[in-house]
Tab-separated table of C-alpha atoms in Angstrom:
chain	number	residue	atom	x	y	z
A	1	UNK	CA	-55.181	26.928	-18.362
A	2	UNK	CA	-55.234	30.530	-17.736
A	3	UNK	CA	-54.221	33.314	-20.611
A	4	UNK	CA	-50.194	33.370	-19.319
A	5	UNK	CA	-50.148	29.498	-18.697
A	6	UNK	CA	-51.487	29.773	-22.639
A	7	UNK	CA	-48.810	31.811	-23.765
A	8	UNK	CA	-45.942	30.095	-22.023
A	9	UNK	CA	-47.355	27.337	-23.818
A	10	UNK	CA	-46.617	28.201	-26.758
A	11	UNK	CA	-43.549	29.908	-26.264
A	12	UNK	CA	-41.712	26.403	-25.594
A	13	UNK	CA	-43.439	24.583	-28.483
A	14	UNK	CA	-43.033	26.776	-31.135
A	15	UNK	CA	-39.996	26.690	-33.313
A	16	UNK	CA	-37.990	29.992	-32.889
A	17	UNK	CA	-37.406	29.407	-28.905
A	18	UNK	CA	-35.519	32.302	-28.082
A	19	UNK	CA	-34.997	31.539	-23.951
A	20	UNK	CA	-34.957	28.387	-22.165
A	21	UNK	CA	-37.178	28.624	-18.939
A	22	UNK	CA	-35.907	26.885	-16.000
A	23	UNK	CA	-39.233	26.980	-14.210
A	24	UNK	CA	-42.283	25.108	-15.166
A	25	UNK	CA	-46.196	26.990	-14.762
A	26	UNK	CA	-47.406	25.915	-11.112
A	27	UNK	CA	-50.764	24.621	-11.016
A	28	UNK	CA	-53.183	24.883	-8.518
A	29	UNK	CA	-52.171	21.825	-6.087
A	30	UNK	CA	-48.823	23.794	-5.199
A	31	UNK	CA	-50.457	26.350	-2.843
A	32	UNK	CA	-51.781	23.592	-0.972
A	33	UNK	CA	-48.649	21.628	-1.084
A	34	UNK	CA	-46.642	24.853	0.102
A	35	UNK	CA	-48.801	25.198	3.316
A	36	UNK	CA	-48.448	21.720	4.045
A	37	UNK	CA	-44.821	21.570	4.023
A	38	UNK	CA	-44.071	25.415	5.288
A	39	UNK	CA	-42.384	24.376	8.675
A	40	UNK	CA	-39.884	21.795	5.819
A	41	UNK	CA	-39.397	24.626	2.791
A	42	UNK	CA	-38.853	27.951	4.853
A	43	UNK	CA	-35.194	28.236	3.187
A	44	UNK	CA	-36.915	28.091	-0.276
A	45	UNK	CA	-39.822	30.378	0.732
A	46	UNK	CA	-37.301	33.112	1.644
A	47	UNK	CA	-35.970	34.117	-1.654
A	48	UNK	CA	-39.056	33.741	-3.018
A	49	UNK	CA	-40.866	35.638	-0.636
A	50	UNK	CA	-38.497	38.718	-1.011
A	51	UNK	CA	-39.025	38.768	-5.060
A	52	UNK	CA	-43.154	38.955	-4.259
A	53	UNK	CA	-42.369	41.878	-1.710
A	54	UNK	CA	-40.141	43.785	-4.357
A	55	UNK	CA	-43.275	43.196	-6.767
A	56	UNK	CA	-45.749	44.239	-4.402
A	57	UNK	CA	-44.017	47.669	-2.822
A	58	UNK	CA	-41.277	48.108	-5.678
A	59	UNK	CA	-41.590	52.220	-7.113
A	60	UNK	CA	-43.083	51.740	-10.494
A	61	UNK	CA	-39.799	54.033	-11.753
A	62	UNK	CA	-37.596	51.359	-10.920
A	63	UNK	CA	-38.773	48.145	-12.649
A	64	UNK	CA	-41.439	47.491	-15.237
A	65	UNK	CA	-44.448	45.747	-13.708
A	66	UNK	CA	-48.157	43.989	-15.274
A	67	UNK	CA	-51.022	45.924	-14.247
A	68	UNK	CA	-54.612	44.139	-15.230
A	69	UNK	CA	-57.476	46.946	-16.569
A	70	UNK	CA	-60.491	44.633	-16.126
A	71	UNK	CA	-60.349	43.041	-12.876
A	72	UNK	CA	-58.881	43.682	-9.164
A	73	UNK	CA	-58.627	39.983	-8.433
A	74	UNK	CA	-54.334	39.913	-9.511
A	75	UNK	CA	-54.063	42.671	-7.635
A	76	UNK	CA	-55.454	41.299	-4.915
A	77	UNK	CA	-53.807	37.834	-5.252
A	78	UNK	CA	-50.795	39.880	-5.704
A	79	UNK	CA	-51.107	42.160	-2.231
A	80	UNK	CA	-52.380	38.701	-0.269
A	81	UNK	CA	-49.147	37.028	-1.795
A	82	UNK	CA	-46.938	39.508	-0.432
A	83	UNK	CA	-47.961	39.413	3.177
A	84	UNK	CA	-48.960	35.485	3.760
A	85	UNK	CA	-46.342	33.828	1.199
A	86	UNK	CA	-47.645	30.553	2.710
A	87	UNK	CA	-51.217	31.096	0.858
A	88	UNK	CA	-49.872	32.060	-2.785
A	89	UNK	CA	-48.259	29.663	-5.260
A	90	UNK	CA	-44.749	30.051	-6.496
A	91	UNK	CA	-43.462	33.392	-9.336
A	92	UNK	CA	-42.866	31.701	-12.252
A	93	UNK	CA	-40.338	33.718	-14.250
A	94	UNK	CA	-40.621	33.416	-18.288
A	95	UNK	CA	-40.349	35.639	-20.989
A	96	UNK	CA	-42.923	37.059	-23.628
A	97	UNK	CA	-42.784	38.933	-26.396
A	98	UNK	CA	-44.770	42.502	-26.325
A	99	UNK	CA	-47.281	40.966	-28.892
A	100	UNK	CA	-47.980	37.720	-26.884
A	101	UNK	CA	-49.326	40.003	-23.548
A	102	UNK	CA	-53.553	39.767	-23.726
A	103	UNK	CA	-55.060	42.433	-24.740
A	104	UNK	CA	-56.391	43.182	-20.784
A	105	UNK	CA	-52.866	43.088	-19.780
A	106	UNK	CA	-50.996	46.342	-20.746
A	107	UNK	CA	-46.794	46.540	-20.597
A	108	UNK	CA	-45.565	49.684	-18.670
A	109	UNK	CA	-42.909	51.767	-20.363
A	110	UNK	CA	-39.713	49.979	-19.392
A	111	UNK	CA	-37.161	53.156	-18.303
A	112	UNK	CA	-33.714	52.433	-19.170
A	113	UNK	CA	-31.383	51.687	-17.178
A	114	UNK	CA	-32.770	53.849	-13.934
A	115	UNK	CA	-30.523	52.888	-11.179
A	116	UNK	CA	-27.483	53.831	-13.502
A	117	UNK	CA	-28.863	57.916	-14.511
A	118	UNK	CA	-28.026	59.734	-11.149
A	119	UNK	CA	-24.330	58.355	-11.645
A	120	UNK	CA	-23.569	58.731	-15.167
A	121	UNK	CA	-24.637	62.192	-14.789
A	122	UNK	CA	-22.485	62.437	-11.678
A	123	UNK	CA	-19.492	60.776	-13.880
A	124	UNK	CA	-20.121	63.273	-16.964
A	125	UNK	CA	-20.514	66.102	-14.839
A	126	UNK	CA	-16.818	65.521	-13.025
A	127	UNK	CA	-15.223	64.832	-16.290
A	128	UNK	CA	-16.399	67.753	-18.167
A	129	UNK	CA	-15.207	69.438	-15.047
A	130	UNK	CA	-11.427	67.767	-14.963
A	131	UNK	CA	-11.350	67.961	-18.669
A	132	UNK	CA	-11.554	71.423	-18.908
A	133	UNK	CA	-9.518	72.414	-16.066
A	134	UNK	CA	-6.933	70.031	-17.656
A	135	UNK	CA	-6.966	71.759	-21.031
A	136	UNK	CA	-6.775	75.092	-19.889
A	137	UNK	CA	-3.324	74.364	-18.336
A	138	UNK	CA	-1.739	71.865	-20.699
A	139	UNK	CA	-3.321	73.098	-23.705
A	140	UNK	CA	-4.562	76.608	-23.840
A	141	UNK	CA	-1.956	78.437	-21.390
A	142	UNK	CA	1.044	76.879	-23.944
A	143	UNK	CA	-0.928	78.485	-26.449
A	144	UNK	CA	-1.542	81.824	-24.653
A	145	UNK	CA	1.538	82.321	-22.970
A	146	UNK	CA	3.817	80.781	-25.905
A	147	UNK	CA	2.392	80.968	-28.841
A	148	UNK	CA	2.798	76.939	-29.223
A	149	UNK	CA	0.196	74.327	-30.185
A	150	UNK	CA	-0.321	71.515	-28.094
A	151	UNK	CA	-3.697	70.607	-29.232
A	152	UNK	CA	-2.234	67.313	-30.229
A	153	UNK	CA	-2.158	66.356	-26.354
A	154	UNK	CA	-5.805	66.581	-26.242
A	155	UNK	CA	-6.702	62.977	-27.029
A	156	UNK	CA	-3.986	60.868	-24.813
A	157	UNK	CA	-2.566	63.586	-22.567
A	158	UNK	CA	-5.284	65.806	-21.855
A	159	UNK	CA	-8.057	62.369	-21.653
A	160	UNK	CA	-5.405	60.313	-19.537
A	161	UNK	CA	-5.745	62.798	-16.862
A	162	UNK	CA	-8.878	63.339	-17.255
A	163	UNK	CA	-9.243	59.549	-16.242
A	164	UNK	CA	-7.670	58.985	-13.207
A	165	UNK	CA	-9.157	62.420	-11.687
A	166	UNK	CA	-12.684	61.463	-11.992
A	167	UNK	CA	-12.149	57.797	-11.333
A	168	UNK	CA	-10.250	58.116	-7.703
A	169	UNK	CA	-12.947	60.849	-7.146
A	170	UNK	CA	-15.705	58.479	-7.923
A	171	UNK	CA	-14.378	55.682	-6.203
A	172	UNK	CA	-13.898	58.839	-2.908
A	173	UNK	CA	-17.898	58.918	-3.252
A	174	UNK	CA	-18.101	55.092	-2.637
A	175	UNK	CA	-16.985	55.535	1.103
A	176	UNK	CA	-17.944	59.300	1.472
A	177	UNK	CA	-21.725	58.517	2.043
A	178	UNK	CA	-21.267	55.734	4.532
A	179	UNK	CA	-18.841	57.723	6.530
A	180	UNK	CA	-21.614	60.739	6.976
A	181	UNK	CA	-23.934	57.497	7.571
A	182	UNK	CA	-21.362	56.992	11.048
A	183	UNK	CA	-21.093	60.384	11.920
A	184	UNK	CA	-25.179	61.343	11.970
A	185	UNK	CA	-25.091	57.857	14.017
A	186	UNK	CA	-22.598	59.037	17.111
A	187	UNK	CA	-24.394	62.526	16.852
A	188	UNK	CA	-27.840	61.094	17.140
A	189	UNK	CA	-26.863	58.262	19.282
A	190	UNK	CA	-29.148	55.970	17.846
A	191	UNK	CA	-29.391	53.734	14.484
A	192	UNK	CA	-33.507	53.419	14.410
A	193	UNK	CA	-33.574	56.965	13.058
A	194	UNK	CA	-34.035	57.647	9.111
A	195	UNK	CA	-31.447	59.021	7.439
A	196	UNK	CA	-32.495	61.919	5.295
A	197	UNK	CA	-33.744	61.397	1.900
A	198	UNK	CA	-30.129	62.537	-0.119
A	199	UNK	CA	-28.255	60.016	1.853
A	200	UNK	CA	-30.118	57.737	1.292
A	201	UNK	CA	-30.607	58.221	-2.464
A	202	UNK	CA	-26.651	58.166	-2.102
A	203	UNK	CA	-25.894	55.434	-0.331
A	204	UNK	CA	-28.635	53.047	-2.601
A	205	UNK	CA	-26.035	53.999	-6.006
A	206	UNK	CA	-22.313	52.875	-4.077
A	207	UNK	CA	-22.201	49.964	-6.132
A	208	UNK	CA	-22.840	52.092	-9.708
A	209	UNK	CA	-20.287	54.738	-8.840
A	210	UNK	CA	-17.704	52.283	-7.995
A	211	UNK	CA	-18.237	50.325	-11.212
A	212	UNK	CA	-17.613	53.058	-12.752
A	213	UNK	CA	-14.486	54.088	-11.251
A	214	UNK	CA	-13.295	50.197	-11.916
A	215	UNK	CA	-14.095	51.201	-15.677
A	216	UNK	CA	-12.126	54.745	-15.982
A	217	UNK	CA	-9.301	53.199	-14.442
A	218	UNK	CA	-8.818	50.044	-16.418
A	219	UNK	CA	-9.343	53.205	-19.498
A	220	UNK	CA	-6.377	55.234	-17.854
A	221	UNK	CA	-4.685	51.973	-17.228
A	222	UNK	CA	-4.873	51.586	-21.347
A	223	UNK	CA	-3.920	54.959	-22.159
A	224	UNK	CA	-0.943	54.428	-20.199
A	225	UNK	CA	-0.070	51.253	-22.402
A	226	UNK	CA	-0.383	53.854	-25.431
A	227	UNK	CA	2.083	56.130	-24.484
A	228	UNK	CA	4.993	54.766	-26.400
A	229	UNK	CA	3.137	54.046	-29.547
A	230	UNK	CA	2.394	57.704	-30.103
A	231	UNK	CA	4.171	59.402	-33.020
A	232	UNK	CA	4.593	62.365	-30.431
A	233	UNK	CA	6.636	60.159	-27.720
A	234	UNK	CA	9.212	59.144	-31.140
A	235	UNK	CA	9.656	62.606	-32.371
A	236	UNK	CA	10.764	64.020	-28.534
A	237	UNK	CA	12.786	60.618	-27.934
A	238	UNK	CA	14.594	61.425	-31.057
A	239	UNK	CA	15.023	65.132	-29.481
A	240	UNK	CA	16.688	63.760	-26.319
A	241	UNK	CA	19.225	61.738	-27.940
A	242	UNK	CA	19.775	64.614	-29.886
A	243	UNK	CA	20.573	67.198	-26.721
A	244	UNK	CA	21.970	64.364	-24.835
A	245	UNK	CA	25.094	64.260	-28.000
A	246	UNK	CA	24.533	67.773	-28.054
A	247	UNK	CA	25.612	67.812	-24.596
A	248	UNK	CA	28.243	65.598	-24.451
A	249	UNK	CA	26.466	63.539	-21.820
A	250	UNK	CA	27.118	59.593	-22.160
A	251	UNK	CA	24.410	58.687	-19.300
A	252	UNK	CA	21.097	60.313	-18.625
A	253	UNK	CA	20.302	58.160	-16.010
A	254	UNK	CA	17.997	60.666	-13.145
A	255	UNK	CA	17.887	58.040	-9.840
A	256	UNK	CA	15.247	60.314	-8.360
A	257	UNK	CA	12.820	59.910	-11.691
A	258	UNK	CA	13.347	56.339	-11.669
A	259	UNK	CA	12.590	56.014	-8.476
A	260	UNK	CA	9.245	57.752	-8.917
A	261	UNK	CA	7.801	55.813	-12.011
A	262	UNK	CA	8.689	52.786	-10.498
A	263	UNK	CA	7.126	53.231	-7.585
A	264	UNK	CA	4.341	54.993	-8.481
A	265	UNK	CA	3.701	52.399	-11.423
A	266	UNK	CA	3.477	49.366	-9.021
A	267	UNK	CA	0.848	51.062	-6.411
A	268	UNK	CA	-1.768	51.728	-9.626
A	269	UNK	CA	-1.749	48.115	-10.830
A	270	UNK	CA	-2.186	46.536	-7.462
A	271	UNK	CA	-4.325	49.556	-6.889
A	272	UNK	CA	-6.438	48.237	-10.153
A	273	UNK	CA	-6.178	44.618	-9.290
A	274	UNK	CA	-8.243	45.145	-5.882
A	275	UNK	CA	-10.697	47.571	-7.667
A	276	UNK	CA	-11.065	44.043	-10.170
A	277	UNK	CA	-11.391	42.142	-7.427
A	278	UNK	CA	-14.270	44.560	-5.794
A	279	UNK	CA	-15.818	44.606	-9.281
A	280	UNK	CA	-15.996	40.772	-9.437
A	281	UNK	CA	-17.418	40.063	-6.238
A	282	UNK	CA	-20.088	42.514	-6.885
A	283	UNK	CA	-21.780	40.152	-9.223
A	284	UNK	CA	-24.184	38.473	-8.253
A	285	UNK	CA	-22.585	34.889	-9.187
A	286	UNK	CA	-20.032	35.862	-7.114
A	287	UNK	CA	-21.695	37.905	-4.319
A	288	UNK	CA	-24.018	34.634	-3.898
A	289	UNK	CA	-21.303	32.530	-2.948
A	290	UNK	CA	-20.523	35.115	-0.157
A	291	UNK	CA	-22.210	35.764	3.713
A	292	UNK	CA	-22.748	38.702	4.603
A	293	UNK	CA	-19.671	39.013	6.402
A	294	UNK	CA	-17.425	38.213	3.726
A	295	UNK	CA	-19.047	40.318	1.078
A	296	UNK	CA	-19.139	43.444	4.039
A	297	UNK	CA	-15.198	42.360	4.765
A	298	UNK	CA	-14.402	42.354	0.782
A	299	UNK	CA	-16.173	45.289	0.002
A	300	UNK	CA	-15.282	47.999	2.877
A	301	UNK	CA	-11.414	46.448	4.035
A	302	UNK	CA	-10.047	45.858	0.123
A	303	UNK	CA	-12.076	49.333	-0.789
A	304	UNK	CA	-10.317	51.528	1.795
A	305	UNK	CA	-7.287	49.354	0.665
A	306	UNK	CA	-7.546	50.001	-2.891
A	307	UNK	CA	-8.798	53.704	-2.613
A	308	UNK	CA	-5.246	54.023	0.057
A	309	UNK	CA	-3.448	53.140	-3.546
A	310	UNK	CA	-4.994	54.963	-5.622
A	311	UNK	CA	-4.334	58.214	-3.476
A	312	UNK	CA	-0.771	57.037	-2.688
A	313	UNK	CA	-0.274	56.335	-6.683
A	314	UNK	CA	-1.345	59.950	-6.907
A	315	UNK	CA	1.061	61.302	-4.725
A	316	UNK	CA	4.060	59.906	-6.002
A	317	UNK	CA	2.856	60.929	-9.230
A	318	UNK	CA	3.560	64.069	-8.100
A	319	UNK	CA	6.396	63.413	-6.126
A	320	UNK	CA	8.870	67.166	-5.842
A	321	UNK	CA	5.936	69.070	-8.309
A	322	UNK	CA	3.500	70.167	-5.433
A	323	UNK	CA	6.701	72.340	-4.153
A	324	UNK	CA	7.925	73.545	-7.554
A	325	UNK	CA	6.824	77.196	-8.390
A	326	UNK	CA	6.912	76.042	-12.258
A	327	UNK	CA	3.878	73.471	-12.214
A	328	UNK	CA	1.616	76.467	-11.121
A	329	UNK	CA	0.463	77.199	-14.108
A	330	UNK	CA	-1.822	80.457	-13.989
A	331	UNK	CA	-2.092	80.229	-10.354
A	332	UNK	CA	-2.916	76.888	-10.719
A	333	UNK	CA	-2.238	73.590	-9.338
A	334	UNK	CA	-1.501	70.743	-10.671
A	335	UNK	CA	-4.124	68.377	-11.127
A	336	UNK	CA	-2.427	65.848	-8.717
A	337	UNK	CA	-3.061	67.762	-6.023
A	338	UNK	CA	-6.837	68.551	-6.599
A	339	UNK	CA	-7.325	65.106	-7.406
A	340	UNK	CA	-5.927	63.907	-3.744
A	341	UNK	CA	-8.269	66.329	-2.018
A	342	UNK	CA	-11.306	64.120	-1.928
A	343	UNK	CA	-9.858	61.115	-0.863
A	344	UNK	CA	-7.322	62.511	1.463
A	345	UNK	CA	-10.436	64.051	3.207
A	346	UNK	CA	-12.279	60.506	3.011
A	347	UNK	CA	-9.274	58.587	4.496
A	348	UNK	CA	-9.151	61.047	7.369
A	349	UNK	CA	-12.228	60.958	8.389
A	350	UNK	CA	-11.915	57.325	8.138
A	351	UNK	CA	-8.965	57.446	10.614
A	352	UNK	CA	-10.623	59.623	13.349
A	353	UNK	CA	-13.567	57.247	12.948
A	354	UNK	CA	-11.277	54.683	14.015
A	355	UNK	CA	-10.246	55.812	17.096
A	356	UNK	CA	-11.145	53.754	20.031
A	357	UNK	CA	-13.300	55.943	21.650
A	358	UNK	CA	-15.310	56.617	18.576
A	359	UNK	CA	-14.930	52.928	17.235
A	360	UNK	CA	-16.099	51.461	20.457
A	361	UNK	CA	-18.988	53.733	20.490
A	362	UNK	CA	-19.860	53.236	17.064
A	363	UNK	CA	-19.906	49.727	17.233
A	364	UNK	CA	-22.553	50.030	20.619
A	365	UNK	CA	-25.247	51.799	18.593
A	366	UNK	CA	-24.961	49.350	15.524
A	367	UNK	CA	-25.453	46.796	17.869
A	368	UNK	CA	-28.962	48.502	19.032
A	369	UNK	CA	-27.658	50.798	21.815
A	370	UNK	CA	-29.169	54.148	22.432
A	371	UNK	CA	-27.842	57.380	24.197
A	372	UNK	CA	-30.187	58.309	26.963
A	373	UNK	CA	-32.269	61.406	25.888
A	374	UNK	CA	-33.271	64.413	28.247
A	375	UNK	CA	-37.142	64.306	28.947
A	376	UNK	CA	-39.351	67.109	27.030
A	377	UNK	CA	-39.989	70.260	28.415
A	378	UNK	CA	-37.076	70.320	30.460
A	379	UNK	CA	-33.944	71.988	30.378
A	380	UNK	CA	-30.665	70.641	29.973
A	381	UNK	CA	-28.806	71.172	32.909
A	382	UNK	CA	-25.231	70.755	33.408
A	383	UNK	CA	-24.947	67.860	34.717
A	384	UNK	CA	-26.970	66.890	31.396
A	385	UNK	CA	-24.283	68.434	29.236
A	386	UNK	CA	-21.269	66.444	31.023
């Protein structure tokens, strides 16, 4: 019984048991079994084989790995493992404590949550950005231009704009990679080429950035909730019934507003009940269950779906404002509008991309087609460039 096989050993007969391991220590007979029955067990050697080639050519950034100091035989074992999966036993997955690793067995720093820094940073950066621009026309031009201090509107107001901004712009950056992905595709004519290193890097955090959307809308999708609670809300609904005797007026019923909320309302909760159901199937309980067709069909159809809503819930936010000279504040426009750029742009492109001619072309090179190429070292001519 080797030094791990010793500690695993007493992990499951001491007392304080703190996991449950589902997977027993293999012994030495199961290599032999395994290339016996190879042709019988490929289905099991698959997933298995893919965790030992993660191990083996995995960045050391990105996960935490064992490295031995005294001897090159693991390393080995570990290397051979990875390309003949037939002549290594199974990965047995348990848990140790720091203190229960040998002494010739050192634990790398463990980095904290990696995959998730790029976006975060991306999220803070665009809500800093929104924020600000947000305050500056809600909250510091009142004060400016009119001597009157909103600076109560900075924690509901000012934050549940902030929240919608950055998440339909976040959820914009899902989809924006993969549509540059298409278009370096018809202008190369070829999928076997690398993509460069940025979109890459990009397209490898889609799931992180979308998450994160999910989460600042279910936020703005609370803040909402919290409007009529406010102390602020009761003061100026006591200030309307007050004009509205003032004025004589018996209804103050506006068909045109009514319309607006209510329509605008419905598109962001079915637009947040697809971005739940993309969030759920990305788990991977759920994203087990699926093929690869109906996780691709979930995650692209319902996304462009969901992002259409959000964009359209947008808009008829906005409804008459993008026209009205009185919602351009300092030159300014609303934050509707500037929030509607990015995905406008990414449903567009989206659109020409669908075209036949493109769409028909597009679907050719992901199927392994290739443009023919002029030879080197000679011209194009013009029957090259028809």
């Amino acid at each position: 019984m080797n030094v791990l096989q010793a500690a695993l050993y007493r992990r499951c007969h001491c007392g304080g048991l703190k996991w449950l391991y589902t997977q027993s220590v293999i012994l030495d007979g199961v290599s032999e079994m395994m290339e016996k029955r190879q042709a019988d067990s490929q289905n099991t050697v698959v997933e298995d084989q893919d965790t030992w080639h993660e191990l083996a050519i995995m960045d050391p950034v990105d996960k935490p790995h064992l490295v031995h100091k005294d001897s090159e035989d693991q390393e080995a074992l570990l290397l051979n493992g990875a390309k003949h999966p037939e002549h290594r036993p199974l990965l047995v997955s348990f848990a140790l404590e720091e203190f229960e690793f040998p002494s010739s067995v050192c634990l790398e720093e463990m980095p904290l949550f990696p995959q998730w820094h790029l976006p975060l940073k991306l999220m803070a950066i665009l809500m800093a950005l929104t924020f600000l621009y947000t305050f500056i026309r809600d909250v510091l031009q009142p004060f400016v231009s009119q001597s009157r201090s909103d600076f109560y509107k900075i924690p509901i107001l000012v934050m549940n704009k902030t929240l919608p901004w950055t998440a339909i712009s976040l959820l914009a950056l899902v989809y924006l990679p993969g549509l540059l992905a298409a278009l370096l595709q018809l202008y190369r004519g070829t999928k076997y080429s690398s993509f460069p290193g940025w979109l890459e890097r990009w397209m490898s955090m889609r799931k992180q950035l979308g998450l994160l959307a999910f989460f600042l809308a279910a936020l703005h999708a609370i803040y909402s909730l919290c409007y009529p609670m406010r102390r602020s809300y009761r003061y100026k609904l006591l200030n309307w019934a007050y004009q509205q005797v003032q004025q004589n007026q018996e209804d103050s019923w506006v068909a045109d507003d009514v319309w607006r909320m209510e329509i605008y309302v419905s598109l962001g909760i079915m637009g947040l009940g697809l971005l739940a159901l993309l969030a759920i199937s990305s788990l991977p309980s759920i994203s087990d269950t699926l093929n690869w067709r109906e996780f691709t069909w979930m995650q692209r159809s319902l996304g462009y779906a969901a992002l259409v809503l959000c964009t359209a819930h947008a808009l008829v936010y906005g409804w008459r404002k993008w026209v009205e000279p009185k919602h351009y504040v300092w030159y300014t426009p609303p934050s509707f509008i500037l929030a509607s750029l990015l995905p406008a742009t990414v449903l567009l492109v989206k659109a020409v991309l669908l075209l036949p001619c493109l769409d028909r072309r597009l679907g050719q090179i992901r199927r392994g087609w290739e443009s023919p190429r002029p030879p080197r070292g000679r011209g194009v001519t013009e029957k090259d460039s028809l």
